[in-house]
Every structure is written in C-alpha cells, then in structure tokens.
C-alpha cells in the first residue's frame, strides 16, 4: 500500500466518530508489533518517531523501516514525526518520506508558537504533509523535556480558536489532564474542557500521554472528538516484560531473536487491546 496521509485517516475517523492509534516506534520489532496488531485488527495506524527514537536509531533507519512496513502492509500506515523540534527537523523528515509532522511549540509563548507552527504548515501544505500543533502544556517527561508538576497548564479553549485559525494546523494536541509517562496518582481528565475545545475548533484533536488511561476514559475522549491517541509507555513496558519473561524462562539464552521475538508478541497483544478502545478496528 502507498504510505497513508495522516490527515486522510483522521478526517475519515472524524466522519466515523472513531480514533486512530499513534504508536511510538524505535526498532524493527516494535514496528512489527504495531503493524502486526493493526493488521490483525484491520485498523489503520500511525507510526511515529519521537526525538528519543531519532537519536537512538537515526532518522534514516526509522524512515526506511517505517516506509517498508507501510508499503508491504495490508492496512494504511501514516508515518509521523512526534514532538518535532523545529522547521529544520520537519523538512528533514518530509525529505525522508514522513507524511505527517508535529511541531511542538507548547513551551513557547503563544505568539511564537503560532508564528513557528504557521511557518511549518505553510511549507508542509505544498507537499501534502499534514501538521499537528500543540497548545497547552502536558505534564511529565517526553524526550528530553520535563514539565514538572505545577508547570503544566491546560489548553485554553479561546486561545485554541486563535491558534487553529492563524496556524492552519490539521490537528491539535491538547492538554486536558494527561501526562507523558507514568501517572503518579489516578489520571483525571477534564472532559468538559475537551468538549469545549472540540466545539470551538472542529478539527481532529490529539491526546498525548494516553498510556495508563482506563479504556473507558479513552472511549469517552474519542466520543468527544479525539481522533489521534498517542501511546508509548504502556507498549514499552509490555516489550520489556516480554524480554524479562523470555530470560527468566531461559537465563542462558544467547540468541537475541529468542528474547526480542517474545517481546514483540507481548507488545502486539497490548497494541491490539489499545486499538480495541479506539473504534477503528474493522474500518478499512
Ligand atoms: O512523547 C513521546 C515519547 O513517549 C517520548 O519518548 O524517550 O522515545 O523520546 P522518547
Ligand atoms: P505515553 O508514553 O504517556 O503513552 O505518551 C506517548 C505520547 O504522547 C507520544 O507523543
Ligand atoms: Zn506526546
């Protein structure tokens, strides 16, 4: 299949009232777990590369792996840059075949976030690449950036209107109570705020930090207009558990494939479970 465009997937999800899973990928086994799950669930999927993944594997490797997966897969796969750092990185990713990019200006003052996001949108438009922007500050640590407790702030629904109008982003990442990584207590999402933002902006919303959320919370967020659900931590955990189990069973194992293979299987099952909350299974 040709590499899918994330905007096409999300606009279809908007009409159908469901969401697409956006799963972080660092290596071949993780990518195969994601794609294998999506194929078994007959669901479109977004594969995304974080800053950490790019540093670890190199953009060339990630892009080549993801492009190969998309081409041979039975389901539509979009390749997305997660938490992009700036115009230069976005251009590089587009050059390497990404069909979707995020510019994360959430740490910047509003005017600067708008100006830099708009610059990315303007260029990406010419080549049919979709753009995700972020407004508000999500707690926790992603990549090298930590947002300490008390420093996170929720997306302002009025600012969201201005941000979307002036930048022209295709989808908007919102801060409504999720955090990147592990939750310290129980996750508590502000669904009223989510509903208000959606009513104001109309475009597909993106929920970051969706690991650790109960399935019911994810379903509710989807019913209120979230169309892209970012999940990483829960999948990493499953992968490492799979490795540990394989090594516990056979502590003398020296074949990496016999450790990474079970890890891939374990992760695939979690991806399938996450997809089942999104409503996108069987929508091909
Ligand atoms: O926000 C996205 C990822 O969870 C960050 O992970 O350690 O691969 O950069 P990373
Ligand atoms: P989690 O690791 O908390 O699932 O967050 C993933 C994410 O938001 C990637 O952008
Ligand atoms: Zn994120």
Short mmCIF file of C-alpha atoms and ligand atoms in Angstrom, two decimals:
data_model
loop_
_atom_site.label_atom_id
_atom_site.label_comp_id
_atom_site.label_asym_id
_atom_site.label_seq_id
_atom_site.Cartn_x
_atom_site.Cartn_y
_atom_site.Cartn_z
CA UNK A 1 0.00 0.00 0.00
CA UNK A 2 1.21 3.56 -0.55
CA UNK A 3 2.13 5.37 2.68
CA UNK A 4 -1.05 6.88 4.08
CA UNK A 5 -1.60 10.53 4.82
CA UNK A 6 -2.50 11.09 8.47
CA UNK A 7 -4.96 13.85 7.61
CA UNK A 8 -6.91 11.48 5.34
CA UNK A 9 -7.03 8.87 8.11
CA UNK A 10 -8.12 11.40 10.71
CA UNK A 11 -10.76 13.03 8.50
CA UNK A 12 -12.24 9.60 7.87
CA UNK A 13 -12.10 8.96 11.62
CA UNK A 14 -13.85 12.31 12.18
CA UNK A 15 -16.74 11.21 9.95
CA UNK A 16 -16.86 7.76 11.52
CA UNK A 17 -16.57 9.04 15.12
CA UNK A 18 -13.54 6.92 15.99
CA UNK A 19 -9.81 7.48 16.60
CA UNK A 20 -6.55 6.16 15.18
CA UNK A 21 -3.75 4.85 17.39
CA UNK A 22 -0.42 6.66 17.10
CA UNK A 23 2.24 4.36 18.49
CA UNK A 24 5.90 5.22 19.03
CA UNK A 25 8.44 3.11 17.26
CA UNK A 26 12.17 2.75 17.87
CA UNK A 27 13.23 -0.51 16.21
CA UNK A 28 12.12 -3.26 13.87
CA UNK A 29 10.48 -5.49 16.48
CA UNK A 30 8.41 -2.63 17.90
CA UNK A 31 7.34 -1.61 14.42
CA UNK A 32 6.35 -5.18 13.60
CA UNK A 33 4.36 -5.44 16.83
CA UNK A 34 2.42 -2.28 15.91
CA UNK A 35 1.83 -3.24 12.29
CA UNK A 36 1.00 -6.87 13.16
CA UNK A 37 -1.61 -5.71 15.66
CA UNK A 38 -3.12 -3.22 13.20
CA UNK A 39 -3.34 -5.91 10.53
CA UNK A 40 -5.00 -8.40 12.86
CA UNK A 41 -7.48 -5.73 13.97
CA UNK A 42 -7.98 -4.46 10.36
CA UNK A 43 -7.27 -0.95 11.60
CA UNK A 44 -5.40 1.97 10.05
CA UNK A 45 -2.49 3.09 12.19
CA UNK A 46 0.01 5.92 12.68
CA UNK A 47 3.61 5.00 13.37
CA UNK A 48 5.51 7.84 14.99
CA UNK A 49 9.12 8.64 15.72
CA UNK A 50 9.97 10.60 18.86
CA UNK A 51 13.10 12.68 19.41
CA UNK A 52 14.48 9.86 21.54
CA UNK A 53 13.83 7.32 18.78
CA UNK A 54 15.53 9.51 16.18
CA UNK A 55 18.55 9.92 18.45
CA UNK A 56 18.67 6.20 19.19
CA UNK A 57 18.12 4.71 15.75
CA UNK A 58 18.84 7.58 13.37
CA UNK A 59 16.24 9.14 11.14
CA UNK A 60 17.43 7.15 8.12
CA UNK A 61 16.83 3.79 9.79
CA UNK A 62 13.48 4.75 11.28
CA UNK A 63 12.25 6.17 7.96
CA UNK A 64 13.41 3.16 5.96
CA UNK A 65 11.83 0.70 8.39
CA UNK A 66 8.53 2.57 8.54
CA UNK A 67 8.37 3.06 4.77
CA UNK A 68 8.97 -0.64 4.19
CA UNK A 69 6.27 -1.52 6.72
CA UNK A 70 3.79 0.85 5.10
CA UNK A 71 4.49 -0.45 1.61
CA UNK A 72 4.08 -4.13 2.43
CA UNK A 73 1.30 -3.77 4.98
CA UNK A 74 -2.33 -4.73 4.42
CA UNK A 75 -3.51 -1.69 6.38
CA UNK A 76 -2.95 2.04 5.77
CA UNK A 77 0.03 3.35 7.74
CA UNK A 78 0.97 7.01 8.13
CA UNK A 79 4.48 7.97 9.25
CA UNK A 80 4.54 10.83 11.72
CA UNK A 81 7.17 12.96 13.47
CA UNK A 82 6.33 13.15 17.18
CA UNK A 83 7.14 16.36 19.10
CA UNK A 84 9.12 17.89 16.24
CA UNK A 85 11.63 20.48 17.37
CA UNK A 86 11.58 22.94 14.51
CA UNK A 87 11.36 23.79 10.84
CA UNK A 88 14.67 22.14 10.01
CA UNK A 89 13.76 18.77 11.52
CA UNK A 90 10.33 18.86 9.90
CA UNK A 91 11.93 19.46 6.46
CA UNK A 92 14.32 16.58 7.02
CA UNK A 93 11.51 14.20 7.94
CA UNK A 94 9.47 15.22 4.90
CA UNK A 95 12.54 14.58 2.76
CA UNK A 96 12.76 11.09 4.29
CA UNK A 97 9.15 10.27 3.42
CA UNK A 98 7.17 11.16 6.54
CA UNK A 99 3.58 12.01 5.61
CA UNK A 100 2.77 13.85 8.81
CA UNK A 101 4.67 16.01 11.28
CA UNK A 102 4.14 17.58 14.65
CA UNK A 103 5.74 20.87 15.52
CA UNK A 104 5.68 21.14 19.29
CA UNK A 105 5.79 24.79 20.23
CA UNK A 106 3.97 24.24 23.51
CA UNK A 107 6.92 25.50 25.57
CA UNK A 108 6.97 28.79 23.63
CA UNK A 109 4.96 31.95 24.29
CA UNK A 110 1.66 31.86 22.33
CA UNK A 111 2.69 34.33 19.60
CA UNK A 112 5.92 32.47 18.92
CA UNK A 113 4.16 29.10 18.95
CA UNK A 114 1.68 30.47 16.39
CA UNK A 115 4.36 32.01 14.17
CA UNK A 116 6.61 28.93 14.11
CA UNK A 117 3.74 26.46 13.67
CA UNK A 118 2.30 28.55 10.82
CA UNK A 119 5.68 28.52 9.09
CA UNK A 120 5.72 24.71 9.23
CA UNK A 121 2.13 24.46 7.98
CA UNK A 122 2.84 26.75 5.04
CA UNK A 123 5.72 24.59 3.83
CA UNK A 124 4.11 21.21 4.58
CA UNK A 125 0.95 22.17 2.65
CA UNK A 126 2.93 22.43 -0.61
CA UNK A 127 3.88 18.77 -0.38
CA UNK A 128 0.64 17.37 1.08
CA UNK A 129 2.08 16.61 4.51
CA UNK A 130 -0.25 17.03 7.47
CA UNK A 131 0.70 19.06 10.56
CA UNK A 132 -0.11 18.66 14.24
CA UNK A 133 0.33 21.61 16.58
CA UNK A 134 0.19 21.72 20.37
CA UNK A 135 -1.39 24.24 22.67
CA UNK A 136 -1.19 23.95 26.45
CA UNK A 137 1.46 22.05 28.34
CA UNK A 138 1.19 18.32 29.01
CA UNK A 139 2.80 17.12 32.26
CA UNK A 140 5.53 14.51 32.61
CA UNK A 141 8.63 13.82 30.57
CA UNK A 142 8.79 13.31 26.87
CA UNK A 143 12.06 13.21 25.04
CA UNK A 144 14.44 15.39 27.00
CA UNK A 145 11.79 17.83 28.09
CA UNK A 146 10.28 17.57 31.56
CA UNK A 147 7.21 19.51 32.56
CA UNK A 148 7.18 19.48 36.34
CA UNK A 149 4.02 19.27 38.39
CA UNK A 150 2.54 22.74 38.61
CA UNK A 151 4.16 23.83 35.33
CA UNK A 152 1.70 22.03 33.10
CA UNK A 153 -1.33 24.02 32.01
CA UNK A 154 -4.49 23.05 30.26
CA UNK A 155 -5.35 24.22 26.76
CA UNK A 156 -7.33 27.45 26.78
CA UNK A 157 -10.42 26.95 24.57
CA UNK A 158 -10.42 30.57 23.36
CA UNK A 159 -6.71 30.51 22.55
CA UNK A 160 -7.33 27.28 20.69
CA UNK A 161 -9.63 29.06 18.22
CA UNK A 162 -6.99 31.71 17.53
CA UNK A 163 -4.22 29.11 17.29
CA UNK A 164 -6.08 26.92 14.79
CA UNK A 165 -7.23 29.88 12.67
CA UNK A 166 -3.84 31.55 12.49
CA UNK A 167 -1.70 28.45 12.04
CA UNK A 168 -3.95 26.33 9.80
CA UNK A 169 -2.91 23.10 11.60
CA UNK A 170 -4.69 19.93 10.53
CA UNK A 171 -4.99 18.55 14.06
CA UNK A 172 -4.44 19.89 17.53
CA UNK A 173 -2.77 18.26 20.54
CA UNK A 174 -4.49 19.38 23.72
CA UNK A 175 -3.58 19.37 27.40
CA UNK A 176 -6.64 18.20 29.32
CA UNK A 177 -5.07 16.26 32.18
CA UNK A 178 -3.00 13.52 30.57
CA UNK A 179 0.71 13.21 31.34
CA UNK A 180 3.59 11.67 29.41
CA UNK A 181 4.93 8.53 31.05
CA UNK A 182 3.60 7.05 34.30
CA UNK A 183 0.78 8.72 36.23
CA UNK A 184 1.61 9.50 39.85
CA UNK A 185 -1.98 9.09 41.03
CA UNK A 186 -5.21 8.29 39.19
CA UNK A 187 -5.46 10.02 35.82
CA UNK A 188 -8.15 12.70 35.88
CA UNK A 189 -9.17 14.10 32.53
CA UNK A 190 -11.15 17.30 32.11
CA UNK A 191 -13.80 16.06 29.68
CA UNK A 192 -15.83 19.30 29.82
CA UNK A 193 -12.78 21.21 28.63
CA UNK A 194 -12.17 18.67 25.88
CA UNK A 195 -15.76 19.05 24.71
CA UNK A 196 -15.49 22.83 24.70
CA UNK A 197 -12.23 22.84 22.73
CA UNK A 198 -13.71 20.49 20.17
CA UNK A 199 -16.85 22.62 19.83
CA UNK A 200 -14.64 25.69 19.29
CA UNK A 201 -12.13 24.34 16.79
CA UNK A 202 -13.87 21.46 14.99
CA UNK A 203 -10.64 19.85 13.73
CA UNK A 204 -9.42 16.41 14.92
CA UNK A 205 -7.92 16.55 18.42
CA UNK A 206 -4.88 14.59 19.61
CA UNK A 207 -4.49 13.06 23.05
CA UNK A 208 -0.87 12.65 24.15
CA UNK A 209 0.20 10.64 27.17
CA UNK A 210 -2.56 8.08 26.73
CA UNK A 211 -0.70 5.23 28.44
CA UNK A 212 -2.18 4.35 31.82
CA UNK A 213 -5.65 5.62 30.97
CA UNK A 214 -8.54 3.25 31.61
CA UNK A 215 -10.21 2.05 28.39
CA UNK A 216 -13.40 3.91 29.40
CA UNK A 217 -11.53 7.24 29.56
CA UNK A 218 -10.08 6.67 26.12
CA UNK A 219 -13.51 5.80 24.74
CA UNK A 220 -15.04 8.90 26.29
CA UNK A 221 -12.28 11.13 24.91
CA UNK A 222 -12.90 9.62 21.47
CA UNK A 223 -16.64 10.24 21.79
CA UNK A 224 -15.81 13.92 22.45
CA UNK A 225 -13.65 14.40 19.35
CA UNK A 226 -10.20 12.94 19.95
CA UNK A 227 -9.10 11.34 16.69
CA UNK A 228 -5.42 10.53 17.33
CA UNK A 229 -4.40 8.74 20.52
CA UNK A 230 -0.66 8.69 21.33
CA UNK A 231 0.58 5.69 23.27
CA UNK A 232 4.15 4.77 24.08
CA UNK A 233 4.90 3.93 27.75
CA UNK A 234 2.45 1.01 28.07
CA UNK A 235 3.91 -0.57 24.94
CA UNK A 236 7.49 -0.19 26.13
CA UNK A 237 6.53 -1.81 29.39
CA UNK A 238 4.97 -4.79 27.63
CA UNK A 239 8.04 -5.16 25.43
CA UNK A 240 10.43 -5.21 28.38
CA UNK A 241 8.17 -7.62 30.28
CA UNK A 242 8.29 -9.95 27.29
CA UNK A 243 12.09 -9.80 27.30
CA UNK A 244 12.27 -10.45 31.03
CA UNK A 245 9.91 -13.41 30.79
CA UNK A 246 11.97 -14.95 27.99
CA UNK A 247 15.15 -14.54 30.04
CA UNK A 248 13.55 -15.92 33.19
CA UNK A 249 12.45 -18.98 31.25
CA UNK A 250 15.89 -19.44 29.83
CA UNK A 251 18.55 -17.39 31.68
CA UNK A 252 21.28 -18.82 29.46
CA UNK A 253 19.67 -17.65 26.22
CA UNK A 254 22.22 -16.08 23.89
CA UNK A 255 20.08 -15.68 20.76
CA UNK A 256 18.63 -12.12 20.74
CA UNK A 257 15.80 -13.31 18.50
CA UNK A 258 14.56 -15.61 21.24
CA UNK A 259 14.34 -12.63 23.59
CA UNK A 260 13.09 -9.98 21.17
CA UNK A 261 10.57 -12.31 19.47
CA UNK A 262 8.52 -12.93 22.64
CA UNK A 263 8.80 -9.21 23.48
CA UNK A 264 7.32 -8.40 20.08
CA UNK A 265 4.43 -10.82 20.71
CA UNK A 266 3.73 -9.38 24.15
CA UNK A 267 3.69 -5.85 22.77
CA UNK A 268 1.43 -6.81 19.88
CA UNK A 269 -1.24 -8.00 22.31
CA UNK A 270 -1.21 -4.64 24.13
CA UNK A 271 -1.42 -2.72 20.87
CA UNK A 272 -4.46 -4.81 19.92
CA UNK A 273 -6.09 -4.04 23.25
CA UNK A 274 -5.44 -0.30 22.81
CA UNK A 275 -6.84 -0.40 19.27
CA UNK A 276 -10.00 -2.05 20.63
CA UNK A 277 -10.73 1.12 22.67
CA UNK A 278 -10.46 3.43 19.67
CA UNK A 279 -13.31 2.17 17.49
CA UNK A 280 -11.08 1.93 14.41
CA UNK A 281 -10.94 -1.88 14.20
CA UNK A 282 -12.58 -3.20 11.03
CA UNK A 283 -12.84 0.27 9.44
CA UNK A 284 -10.66 -0.42 6.37
O1 LIG B 1 6.34 11.66 23.87
C1 LIG B 1 6.77 10.68 23.30
C2 LIG B 1 7.60 9.62 23.83
O2 LIG B 1 6.97 8.91 24.85
C3 LIG B 1 8.98 10.11 24.18
O3 LIG B 1 9.81 9.04 24.17
O4 LIG B 1 12.05 8.63 25.07
O5 LIG B 1 11.47 7.99 22.76
O6 LIG B 1 11.79 10.36 23.30
P1 LIG B 1 11.40 9.04 23.83
P1 LIG B 2 2.85 7.95 26.79
O1 LIG B 2 4.23 7.41 26.75
O2 LIG B 2 2.50 8.53 28.12
O3 LIG B 2 1.84 6.94 26.30
O4 LIG B 2 2.80 9.19 25.77
C1 LIG B 2 3.04 8.99 24.43
C2 LIG B 2 2.99 10.27 23.67
O5 LIG B 2 2.29 11.20 24.00
C3 LIG B 2 3.82 10.37 22.48
O6 LIG B 2 3.74 11.63 21.89
ZN1 LIG B 3 3.45 13.21 23.32
#
